[in-house]
Each structure stands twice: as C-alpha cells, then as structure tokens.
Coordinates of C-alpha atoms and ligand atoms in Angstrom, one line a residue:
M130 CA 216.0 14.0 23.4
P131 CA 215.3 14.9 27.2
R132 CA 211.8 14.5 28.3
T133 CA 209.8 17.6 29.2
A134 CA 206.9 18.4 31.4
R135 CA 205.0 21.5 31.9
A136 CA 203.1 22.9 35.1
V137 CA 201.5 25.7 36.7
I138 CA 201.8 27.0 40.4
D139 CA 199.0 29.7 41.2
L140 CA 201.1 31.8 43.6
D141 CA 197.8 34.0 44.4
V142 CA 195.3 30.9 44.7
T143 CA 195.5 29.6 48.1
G144 CA 194.0 26.7 49.9
P145 CA 193.9 25.4 53.3
V146 CA 196.7 25.2 55.9
I147 CA 199.1 22.3 55.4
S148 CA 198.7 21.0 59.1
R149 CA 202.2 20.2 60.4
H150 CA 200.8 17.0 61.8
L151 CA 200.7 15.7 58.5
Y152 CA 204.5 15.2 59.1
G153 CA 203.8 13.1 62.4
H154 CA 205.8 10.0 63.2
F155 CA 205.0 6.4 64.8
A156 CA 207.4 4.7 67.6
E157 CA 206.0 1.3 68.6
H158 CA 207.5 -0.9 71.2
L159 CA 208.8 -3.3 68.1
G160 CA 212.1 -4.6 67.2
R161 CA 215.1 -1.9 68.0
C162 CA 212.5 1.2 67.5
I163 CA 212.4 2.0 71.3
Y164 CA 215.1 -0.3 72.6
G165 CA 218.3 0.5 70.8
G166 CA 216.7 3.0 68.7
F167 CA 215.3 6.0 70.9
W168 CA 216.1 4.5 74.2
V169 CA 219.3 3.2 75.4
G170 CA 219.1 3.7 79.1
E171 CA 221.3 5.8 81.5
D172 CA 223.9 3.5 82.1
S173 CA 224.7 3.1 78.3
P174 CA 228.4 3.7 77.2
L175 CA 226.6 5.6 74.2
P176 CA 225.9 9.4 74.6
N177 CA 222.2 9.6 75.9
V178 CA 220.1 12.4 77.8
G179 CA 218.4 10.6 80.7
G180 CA 218.5 7.2 78.6
L181 CA 217.4 8.6 75.3
R182 CA 219.6 8.3 72.5
A183 CA 221.3 11.4 71.9
D184 CA 222.0 11.2 68.2
V185 CA 218.8 9.9 67.3
V186 CA 217.4 12.8 68.9
E187 CA 219.4 15.2 67.4
A188 CA 218.9 14.0 63.8
L189 CA 215.1 14.1 64.4
R190 CA 215.1 17.4 65.8
A191 CA 216.1 18.6 62.4
L192 CA 212.9 17.3 60.8
S193 CA 210.6 19.6 63.4
V194 CA 208.4 16.3 64.4
P195 CA 205.2 17.6 65.2
N196 CA 203.7 14.7 66.8
L197 CA 204.5 11.1 67.9
R198 CA 202.3 8.1 68.2
W199 CA 203.1 5.6 71.0
P200 CA 203.3 2.6 72.2
G201 CA 201.6 1.1 69.1
G202 CA 200.4 -0.3 66.8
C203 CA 199.5 -3.6 67.8
F204 CA 201.6 -3.2 71.0
A205 CA 199.2 -0.8 72.3
D206 CA 196.3 -3.1 72.7
E207 CA 198.2 -5.5 75.1
Y208 CA 200.0 -2.6 76.7
H209 CA 199.3 -1.9 80.5
W210 CA 200.3 1.6 81.4
R211 CA 201.1 0.9 85.1
D212 CA 203.6 -1.7 84.2
G213 CA 205.7 1.3 82.9
I214 CA 205.8 3.5 85.9
G215 CA 207.9 3.8 89.1
P216 CA 211.2 2.5 89.6
R217 CA 212.5 0.9 86.5
E218 CA 214.1 -2.2 88.6
E219 CA 210.6 -2.8 90.3
R220 CA 208.7 -2.7 87.0
P221 CA 207.0 -6.1 85.8
T222 CA 208.0 -7.7 82.5
M223 CA 205.7 -9.0 79.9
V224 CA 205.7 -10.8 76.5
N225 CA 205.5 -8.6 73.4
T226 CA 203.4 -11.3 71.6
N227 CA 203.1 -9.2 68.4
W228 CA 206.7 -8.4 67.8
G229 CA 209.2 -11.6 68.2
N230 CA 207.8 -12.9 71.5
V231 CA 210.5 -10.8 73.2
V232 CA 210.3 -10.0 76.8
E233 CA 209.4 -6.5 77.4
D234 CA 211.0 -5.1 80.8
N235 CA 208.8 -1.9 80.4
S236 CA 211.8 0.2 81.3
F237 CA 210.6 2.7 78.6
G238 CA 207.2 3.7 79.8
T239 CA 205.0 6.9 80.2
H240 CA 207.7 9.1 81.6
E241 CA 210.2 8.2 79.3
F242 CA 207.8 8.8 76.4
M243 CA 206.9 12.3 77.7
A244 CA 210.9 13.1 78.2
L245 CA 211.3 12.0 74.5
C246 CA 208.4 14.2 73.3
E247 CA 210.0 17.0 75.0
A248 CA 213.5 16.5 73.7
L249 CA 211.9 16.1 70.2
G250 CA 209.7 19.3 70.7
A251 CA 206.9 16.9 69.4
D252 CA 203.2 16.7 70.7
A253 CA 202.3 13.3 72.4
Y254 CA 199.8 11.0 70.6
V255 CA 199.2 8.5 73.4
N256 CA 197.4 5.2 71.8
G257 CA 195.4 3.6 74.6
N258 CA 194.5 -0.1 74.9
V259 CA 190.9 -0.9 74.0
G260 CA 191.5 -4.7 73.1
S261 CA 192.8 -6.0 76.3
G262 CA 192.5 -3.0 78.6
T263 CA 189.4 -1.9 80.5
V264 CA 187.7 1.6 80.3
Q265 CA 188.8 2.5 84.0
E266 CA 192.3 1.8 82.9
M267 CA 192.3 4.3 80.1
S268 CA 190.3 6.8 81.9
D269 CA 193.1 6.7 85.0
W270 CA 195.7 7.1 82.2
V271 CA 194.7 10.2 80.8
E272 CA 194.1 11.5 84.5
Y273 CA 197.8 10.5 85.6
L274 CA 199.0 12.3 82.3
T275 CA 196.6 15.2 82.5
R276 CA 195.3 16.1 85.6
D277 CA 196.4 19.0 87.8
G278 CA 195.6 19.7 91.3
D279 CA 194.6 16.8 93.9
S280 CA 193.1 13.6 92.5
P281 CA 194.6 10.0 92.9
M282 CA 196.3 9.7 89.5
A283 CA 197.7 13.1 89.9
R284 CA 199.1 11.9 93.3
L285 CA 200.7 9.0 91.4
R286 CA 202.1 10.8 89.1
R287 CA 203.8 13.0 91.9
E288 CA 204.9 10.2 93.8
N289 CA 206.8 9.2 90.7
G290 CA 208.5 12.3 90.4
R291 CA 206.6 14.7 88.1
D292 CA 204.7 17.5 89.8
E293 CA 203.2 19.4 86.8
P294 CA 200.6 17.5 84.5
W295 CA 201.7 17.0 80.9
R296 CA 200.2 18.1 78.0
V297 CA 198.5 15.4 75.8
P298 CA 196.8 16.8 72.6
F299 CA 196.3 13.3 70.9
W300 CA 194.4 10.2 72.3
G301 CA 194.0 7.0 70.3
L302 CA 191.1 4.5 71.2
G303 CA 192.8 1.4 70.3
N304 CA 194.4 0.2 67.3
E305 CA 193.5 -1.7 64.1
A306 CA 190.5 -2.9 65.9
W307 CA 189.6 -5.2 62.9
G308 CA 192.6 -7.2 63.7
C309 CA 195.3 -7.5 66.4
G310 CA 193.4 -4.8 68.4
G311 CA 190.6 -7.5 69.1
N312 CA 188.8 -8.8 65.7
M313 CA 185.9 -6.7 66.0
S314 CA 183.3 -5.6 63.7
P315 CA 182.9 -2.1 62.8
E316 CA 179.8 -1.6 64.5
H317 CA 180.8 -3.0 67.6
Y318 CA 183.8 -1.2 67.7
A319 CA 181.8 2.1 67.1
E320 CA 180.2 1.4 70.4
E321 CA 183.6 0.5 72.2
A322 CA 185.0 3.8 70.8
K323 CA 182.1 5.7 72.3
R324 CA 182.1 4.1 75.5
Y325 CA 186.1 4.7 75.8
G326 CA 186.1 8.0 74.4
T327 CA 183.5 9.2 77.0
F328 CA 185.7 8.6 79.9
C329 CA 188.7 9.9 78.4
K330 CA 188.3 13.4 79.9
N331 CA 189.6 16.7 79.3
H332 CA 191.2 17.6 82.5
G333 CA 192.1 21.5 83.1
D334 CA 193.1 22.8 80.0
N335 CA 194.3 19.8 78.1
V336 CA 191.9 19.0 75.4
L337 CA 192.0 15.9 73.9
T338 CA 191.5 14.9 70.0
R339 CA 190.3 11.4 70.5
I340 CA 190.9 9.2 67.7
A341 CA 189.0 6.3 66.6
S342 CA 190.6 3.4 65.0
G343 CA 189.4 2.9 61.6
A344 CA 189.9 1.1 58.3
P345 CA 192.7 -1.1 56.8
D346 CA 193.0 0.8 53.4
D347 CA 189.9 1.5 51.8
D348 CA 187.4 -0.6 53.6
I349 CA 184.6 2.4 54.2
R350 CA 182.6 0.2 56.0
W351 CA 184.6 1.4 59.2
T352 CA 184.2 4.9 58.3
E353 CA 180.6 4.5 57.6
A354 CA 180.0 2.9 61.1
L355 CA 181.9 5.3 63.0
M356 CA 180.5 8.5 61.4
A357 CA 177.2 7.2 61.8
A358 CA 177.7 6.5 65.5
I359 CA 178.6 10.0 66.4
T360 CA 176.6 12.1 64.1
C361 CA 172.8 12.7 63.2
R362 CA 171.6 13.4 59.9
G363 CA 168.9 16.0 59.8
C364 CA 169.4 17.2 63.5
T365 CA 169.1 20.9 64.2
L366 CA 171.2 20.5 67.4
K367 CA 174.5 18.8 66.3
P368 CA 175.6 16.5 69.2
E369 CA 179.2 16.9 70.5
P370 CA 181.2 13.8 69.0
V371 CA 182.6 11.6 71.4
F372 CA 185.7 11.4 69.2
Q373 CA 187.1 14.0 67.1
A374 CA 188.8 12.0 64.3
I375 CA 189.0 8.7 62.5
S376 CA 191.9 6.9 61.4
F377 CA 193.1 4.3 58.8
H378 CA 196.4 2.6 57.7
Y379 CA 197.6 2.3 54.5
Y380 CA 201.1 0.4 53.6
S381 CA 202.6 0.3 50.3
H382 CA 204.2 -2.6 48.5
S383 CA 204.9 -3.9 44.8
G384 CA 201.6 -5.7 44.8
E385 CA 202.5 -9.2 46.4
G386 CA 201.7 -7.8 49.8
I387 CA 203.6 -6.6 52.9
N388 CA 206.5 -8.3 54.2
T389 CA 207.1 -10.4 51.1
V390 CA 209.9 -8.2 48.6
S391 CA 213.3 -7.3 49.3
A392 CA 213.8 -3.5 50.0
T393 CA 216.9 -3.3 47.8
D394 CA 216.5 -6.1 45.4
F395 CA 213.5 -5.4 43.1
T396 CA 212.8 -5.4 39.6
D397 CA 211.7 -2.2 37.2
E398 CA 207.8 -3.7 37.2
Q399 CA 207.9 -4.0 41.2
Y400 CA 209.2 -0.5 41.4
A401 CA 206.5 0.6 38.9
R402 CA 203.7 -1.3 40.7
T403 CA 205.1 0.5 44.2
V404 CA 204.6 3.9 42.2
A405 CA 201.0 2.8 41.5
K406 CA 200.4 1.6 45.4
A407 CA 201.7 4.7 46.5
L408 CA 199.8 6.9 44.1
D409 CA 196.6 4.9 45.0
I410 CA 196.4 6.3 48.5
D411 CA 194.6 9.4 46.5
R412 CA 191.6 7.4 45.7
V413 CA 191.6 6.0 49.3
I414 CA 191.7 9.4 51.2
R415 CA 188.9 10.1 48.4
V416 CA 186.4 7.4 49.4
H417 CA 186.9 7.9 53.2
S418 CA 186.5 11.6 52.8
A419 CA 183.3 11.1 50.7
V420 CA 181.7 9.0 53.4
M421 CA 182.8 11.5 55.9
D422 CA 181.3 14.5 53.8
A423 CA 177.8 12.8 53.9
H424 CA 177.8 12.7 57.6
D425 CA 179.7 15.8 58.5
P426 CA 179.8 18.4 55.5
E427 CA 181.2 21.0 58.0
R428 CA 184.3 18.7 58.4
R429 CA 184.4 19.0 62.1
I430 CA 185.7 15.2 62.3
G431 CA 189.2 14.8 60.9
L432 CA 190.6 11.8 59.0
I433 CA 194.1 10.7 60.2
C434 CA 196.3 8.2 58.6
D435 CA 198.1 7.2 61.6
E436 CA 200.3 4.4 59.7
W437 CA 201.7 4.7 56.4
G438 CA 205.0 3.9 54.5
T439 CA 206.6 0.8 52.7
W440 CA 206.7 -2.8 54.3
W441 CA 209.5 -4.9 52.5
S442 CA 210.9 -8.4 53.9
V443 CA 213.4 -7.6 56.6
E444 CA 217.0 -7.6 56.0
P445 CA 218.7 -10.6 55.8
G446 CA 219.7 -12.3 59.2
T447 CA 217.7 -10.0 61.2
N448 CA 214.7 -11.2 63.4
P449 CA 211.5 -11.5 61.3
G450 CA 209.4 -9.7 63.9
F451 CA 211.8 -6.8 64.1
L452 CA 210.7 -5.6 60.7
Y453 CA 214.0 -4.0 60.0
Q454 CA 214.3 -3.0 56.5
Q455 CA 216.7 -1.1 54.1
N456 CA 215.2 2.1 52.4
T457 CA 216.1 3.4 49.0
M458 CA 215.2 5.9 46.7
R459 CA 212.2 3.9 45.9
D460 CA 211.1 4.6 49.4
A461 CA 212.0 8.3 49.0
I462 CA 209.7 8.4 45.9
V463 CA 206.9 6.9 47.9
A464 CA 207.2 9.6 50.6
G465 CA 207.2 12.4 48.0
L466 CA 204.1 11.0 46.2
H467 CA 202.3 10.5 49.7
L468 CA 203.0 14.0 51.0
D469 CA 202.1 15.6 47.7
I470 CA 198.7 13.7 48.1
F471 CA 198.6 14.5 51.7
H472 CA 198.6 18.3 50.9
R473 CA 195.8 18.1 48.3
H474 CA 193.4 16.4 50.9
A475 CA 194.8 19.3 53.5
E476 CA 190.8 19.9 54.0
R477 CA 190.0 16.8 55.7
L478 CA 193.1 14.9 56.5
R479 CA 194.5 16.4 59.5
M480 CA 197.3 13.9 60.7
A481 CA 199.6 11.5 59.1
N482 CA 202.1 9.4 60.7
I483 CA 204.9 7.3 59.0
A484 CA 205.6 4.0 60.2
Q485 CA 208.1 3.8 62.0
T486 CA 210.5 6.2 62.9
V487 CA 213.6 4.4 63.9
N488 CA 215.0 0.8 62.6
V489 CA 211.3 -0.5 61.8
L490 CA 209.7 -0.4 58.5
Q491 CA 210.3 3.0 56.4
A492 CA 212.4 4.4 58.9
M493 CA 214.1 8.0 59.1
V494 CA 217.3 6.9 60.8
L495 CA 218.9 3.3 61.0
T496 CA 221.3 2.5 64.1
T497 CA 223.7 -0.1 65.3
D498 CA 224.1 -0.9 69.0
D499 CA 227.9 0.3 69.1
G500 CA 226.7 3.9 68.2
R501 CA 226.3 4.5 64.6
L502 CA 223.6 6.0 62.7
V503 CA 222.5 6.8 59.1
L504 CA 219.9 8.9 57.8
T505 CA 217.6 7.3 55.1
P506 CA 216.6 8.6 51.8
T507 CA 213.1 9.0 53.4
Y508 CA 214.8 11.2 56.3
H509 CA 216.0 13.7 53.5
V510 CA 212.5 14.0 51.7
F511 CA 210.9 14.8 55.5
A512 CA 213.9 17.4 55.7
M513 CA 213.7 19.0 52.3
N514 CA 209.5 19.1 52.7
A515 CA 209.9 20.7 56.3
G516 CA 208.9 24.1 55.0
H517 CA 205.3 22.8 54.1
Q518 CA 204.5 22.2 57.8
D519 CA 201.5 24.7 58.7
A520 CA 202.3 26.6 55.5
T521 CA 199.3 27.6 53.1
R522 CA 198.8 25.4 50.1
L523 CA 199.0 26.9 46.7
A524 CA 197.0 25.7 43.5
T525 CA 199.0 23.4 41.2
S526 CA 198.6 21.8 37.8
I527 CA 200.1 19.6 35.9
L528 CA 199.7 20.3 32.1
A529 CA 201.6 18.0 30.4
A530 CA 204.2 15.2 31.7
P531 CA 205.5 11.7 30.7
T532 CA 204.2 8.7 32.0
L533 CA 205.6 5.4 33.8
A534 CA 204.5 2.2 32.4
C535 CA 202.7 -0.2 34.9
D536 CA 201.2 -3.6 33.8
G537 CA 199.3 -1.5 30.8
E538 CA 198.7 1.5 32.6
D539 CA 200.4 4.7 32.4
L540 CA 201.1 6.4 35.7
P541 CA 202.1 9.9 36.0
A542 CA 205.9 10.4 36.4
L543 CA 205.6 13.7 37.7
S544 CA 204.0 14.9 41.2
V545 CA 204.1 18.6 42.3
S546 CA 203.0 20.4 45.3
A547 CA 203.4 24.0 46.6
S548 CA 202.6 26.2 49.6
M549 CA 203.5 29.8 50.8
R550 CA 203.9 31.8 53.8
E551 CA 203.1 35.4 53.6
G552 CA 205.6 38.0 54.7
S553 CA 204.8 41.7 54.8
A554 CA 202.4 43.3 52.2
R555 CA 204.6 42.5 49.2
D556 CA 206.8 39.6 50.1
G557 CA 206.6 36.2 51.3
S558 CA 208.1 32.9 50.4
A559 CA 207.0 29.6 48.7
L560 CA 208.2 26.0 48.8
V561 CA 207.6 23.7 45.7
S562 CA 208.2 19.8 45.9
L563 CA 208.7 17.8 42.7
T564 CA 208.7 13.9 42.6
H565 CA 209.9 12.7 39.4
A566 CA 209.0 8.8 39.5
G567 CA 210.4 8.3 35.7
L568 CA 213.6 5.8 35.5
D569 CA 214.3 6.8 31.9
G570 CA 216.7 10.0 31.7
D571 CA 216.3 13.5 33.0
L572 CA 213.0 15.4 33.0
E573 CA 213.1 19.3 32.1
V574 CA 210.2 20.9 33.9
A575 CA 208.8 24.4 33.1
I576 CA 206.7 25.8 35.5
D577 CA 204.4 28.8 34.8
L578 CA 204.5 30.7 38.1
R579 CA 201.2 32.9 37.9
G580 CA 200.2 35.9 39.9
R581 CA 203.4 37.1 41.8
E582 CA 206.6 37.9 40.8
A583 CA 209.2 35.1 42.1
M584 CA 212.8 34.2 42.3
V585 CA 214.9 31.4 43.5
R586 CA 216.3 31.3 46.6
R587 CA 217.4 27.6 47.0
A588 CA 216.8 24.4 45.0
R589 CA 217.8 20.8 46.1
V590 CA 217.6 17.4 44.7
L591 CA 217.9 14.1 46.2
A592 CA 219.0 11.6 43.6
S593 CA 221.4 8.7 43.0
D594 CA 222.8 6.7 40.1
S595 CA 220.3 3.5 40.9
V596 CA 216.9 3.8 42.4
R597 CA 218.0 0.9 44.6
D598 CA 221.0 2.5 46.3
V599 CA 220.7 3.1 49.9
N600 CA 222.7 4.6 52.7
D601 CA 224.4 2.1 55.2
F602 CA 226.9 2.2 57.9
D603 CA 229.7 2.1 55.1
A604 CA 228.4 4.5 53.0
P605 CA 226.2 7.0 54.9
E606 CA 225.8 9.6 52.4
R607 CA 225.4 7.6 49.2
V608 CA 221.8 9.4 48.8
A609 CA 222.2 12.8 50.1
P610 CA 220.5 16.2 48.9
R611 CA 222.8 18.3 46.9
D612 CA 222.2 22.0 45.4
L613 CA 220.0 21.8 42.2
E614 CA 220.3 24.4 39.4
A615 CA 216.9 26.3 38.9
S616 CA 215.8 29.7 37.5
V617 CA 212.9 31.7 37.1
D618 CA 213.0 33.5 33.7
A619 CA 209.9 35.6 32.5
G620 CA 207.7 33.9 35.3
V621 CA 208.7 30.6 34.2
L622 CA 210.6 28.1 36.7
R623 CA 212.9 25.6 34.9
V624 CA 214.6 22.7 36.6
T625 CA 215.9 19.6 35.2
L626 CA 215.2 16.4 37.5
P627 CA 217.5 13.3 37.2
P628 CA 215.4 10.1 37.1
H629 CA 213.9 8.6 40.2
S630 CA 214.5 12.1 42.1
F631 CA 212.9 14.4 44.6
A632 CA 213.5 17.9 44.7
T633 CA 212.5 21.3 46.4
V634 CA 212.8 24.7 45.0
E635 CA 212.5 27.6 47.6
L636 CA 211.0 30.9 46.0
E637 CA 211.2 34.5 47.3
L638 CA 207.9 36.3 46.3
G639 CA 207.5 39.6 45.4
A640 CA 204.6 41.9 44.3
T641 CA 201.5 40.5 42.4
T642 CA 201.5 40.4 38.9
F643 CA 198.0 40.6 37.9
Ligands
LIG109 O1 203.6 -0.7 62.2 C1 203.5 -2.0 62.2 C2 202.1 -2.7 62.5 O2 201.3 -2.5 61.1 C3 201.3 -2.0 63.6 O3 201.6 -2.3 64.9 C4 200.1 -2.4 63.3 O4 199.3 -1.4 63.7 C5 199.7 -2.3 61.7 O5 199.6 -3.7 61.5

C-alpha cells in the first residue's frame, strides 16, 4: 500500500519576497576550496580565465550565485589584506594555522576575489579581521575596495591596476568571535563590533550591510547582547544601527558532533538524526528572531545564517585539516529541508551561505587537480530551487503526511515550500519544492492548489536507489535530476515521490478561481 500525503498551497496568499541572498555561498582559504578549487593560477595547464578555474566558474554560474563570502571563516581573523595585493611573486607568505598549518602564499587576494565575483555574477561579501586586525586596517580595506576619487587607498588600488572602485554590499565584522575569532564574551564583542563598524564607511554610493558575528546555533546570549548594543527600547528617535545584520552559524550532523561520522557510511538511525538536526534549524531561527523582535519589531536588522551545511569526517586518506567530504542524497535532503525553512523565515532571515562551495564540507562541486569535476547532489538541489530567488513566497500547509521515526519521536517525512512570480494580470508562474525524507517506499502526494488555475509546466526529481549514493569521478551522474510525472486535475496537483528524494514542480498560473 503506497503511503500518501495531503497538502494545500494558496496560490493567492502571498508572503514576503524570498531574498536571493538566502542562496548565498561561502569560500574560505581552507583545504582545496580556493587553491585547486576556484583558483589554479594563470600558468595552470587547466582551462582558466585569469587564473580562475573555468569549469568551476561555469558550473556555478548555472546556480545564479547571489553572493560569495570570503576569505573566511576562521581564516578571516588571521588574514591581513595588504599581504594579498600587488605583484603575486612579491606577496608575503603566512601559515594558515586553522586549516592544516599549510603555507598560504597569498596569490589569491582582493583583486582575484573581486574578479571571481564578477565571473560568477555574485555580490561580494568580504569578511574583515577583528580578531587579530586593527580598526584602521579594516577601514583601509573598505576604502581600498570602494572609494572613488582621490584618497590614499584609492591611489594604492590604482597602482595595482584597478581604476574603478568595486561595489561591495556585504561586510563581515569578524567571524565566530566566541571561538576562533578571539574567544570573546558577547558583551565585549558587541562593543568591538560597534567600534569596527563605525569606521567601515560608506564611500560614494557604496552602501555596506555590516554584519556582526553572532551565535553558534541557538546561543541567544549573542543575539541579545548585539541587539541591546544597537537598539534603544522606548526611544522615540531610533538610533541609526552601526551594523545592519547579525549572523549565526549552524552545522548539521547525526548527533555525535561535527567531524566524527562518515559522509557515506551511516546507519538509518544516523540518517534520521541528521534529518532531526536539519529540521531543528527552524527552532533556532525562531529563538533568534524572537529576541530580535523584542528589540526591533520593525525588522530593521537582518538575521543571517552565514555558515550552514553538513559536517562529516574527511574522506579517508585526505588531510584532516582540509575538511574534504563526499556528498550523498542525505546531504541533498538536508539542503531541501533547510531551504524550505529559510523560505518560511524570509521576513527576518535575509541571507544564508552554504559551507562551502568547492571541495570543503557540503560542497556544490568536487574537483581533482588533473581537471575533473563532479556536481554533488546538493548542487542539484540548489539548481532545481534557483527559481525561488527573489520570488514571492506562497502559503503552504501540510494536512497529513507520514513520519520518520527518530529515537522515539516522529519527524515529518514531507516538507513543502512554494513561491510565485506574477506575469501579466492573468498569468504567472509558481515553483513548488518537495522534500521526501522517508526511507520506506514511494509517497503519493496530493496538493490542493487554491485560488488560481494552474497547470504543470515541468516537474523533476532528484533520487537514487540508496540514500548513501554519491557522484564521484567514476560515476559523476549517479545522482542527477530526471523528469517526474506530475498532473493537475480539478485543482489538485499529484506527484509520486520516491524514498529520500527532492522534487520541484513548475506551474503555469491562470485566472483566479475565487
Ligand atoms: O566552515 C569551516 C569553519 O567552520 C569556519 O572557518 C568557521 O567559521 C566554522 O567554525
């Protein structure tokens, strides 16, 4: 007997715009993310554009990457930007103490990062150094990047070959100040964030969204201290906030902690616990939002999850400091669940960045040094979901669905989200995403489409025989999207989802029915 689920999508009940920045990325000087991943250098035998690996850029362009965070992570708080400008052969080296103690030659620096953003069509999210840098150093970096006209830093930039300032919309004030960013208390860091934020100026028409580094997971002491530092309860004249967003980080695993369980060899129980952990980000966003609502009911300050993803043990035989892991349908399910939850919190959650884009943690693409590349299952989820970027959220509800057992608890085995784009007065389109986390057999889903006429334009599913399947260099398309049968009859959308699968249905919308 196939299992069934029932849901409702109100095609005429719209919510906020799902910011494209919820589909943001993160690239750190860590393992083979930058070197060997994004950057091979101009003299490489691999096809490259000014040193940027051509196949990686091409694969990522298909995802419409909205923003890219760089240079870290923990690396950001030991990075000194002046080491990464000027002739490459003259740049000083340093030791990357966080990630494998390898020597960093600084051949990928500010100009190379901005060229990468341009190649991807992504906005730059530069993460400054609070932990071991100075206010002056950070202030100068902002000036170097964004100042037009004559100024010491604009002159230095021109000496290094770039006349025009760049546009940098996002600026991070340190990273994980509670740990690798300086082991500070929330109250101490809140003062530091104000001091650093004050001297990161808007030059010309470049307006920075300054992002204070916030909590690990649900540690709301960070959100509370940061909000208290920039808001004033009861003030009639609201102070202009020194930073405009607060971040938190959230990694998923199977309950044993990060870095301990294989990416590919896991039990069904460990799978279920991973689903539980992925779903729990909903509660985490809720608690941070509740604190923020109390200080800032007008939602002037954004919440940002600028590191999220799965964190497994490294692939056997690889450098433990490089965090290179494989990526299965379990990772794709985590991505599908997270993205649905992000859509649901679009009112307060303004950006999210998966960690990390290439060859590190829950990557989009994995590469070899001899020029091979595979797209991971997580890549396909991002590609299939790209239509939600900057679309308007629709109201969805699940009326009945099977559950997934996890340590005596029942987790919902189905997650749904939807968004729409208006066309002319009578038409438009909608995108429906469905994540089926269950392991036991097909799931027949019936969705009552209320409020508008609709027909299926295209449906696709990402599924594989085993939830442990991966794409590797021998079988790069083992897990790939294929067409899915879907129909709308009498206003009801019907699809059958294989176990542990992710699907999208594109709808063409017609006249209102109500
Ligand atoms: O993404 C890997 C690391 O995880 C980052 O450098 C750090 O911010 C976090 O702890």
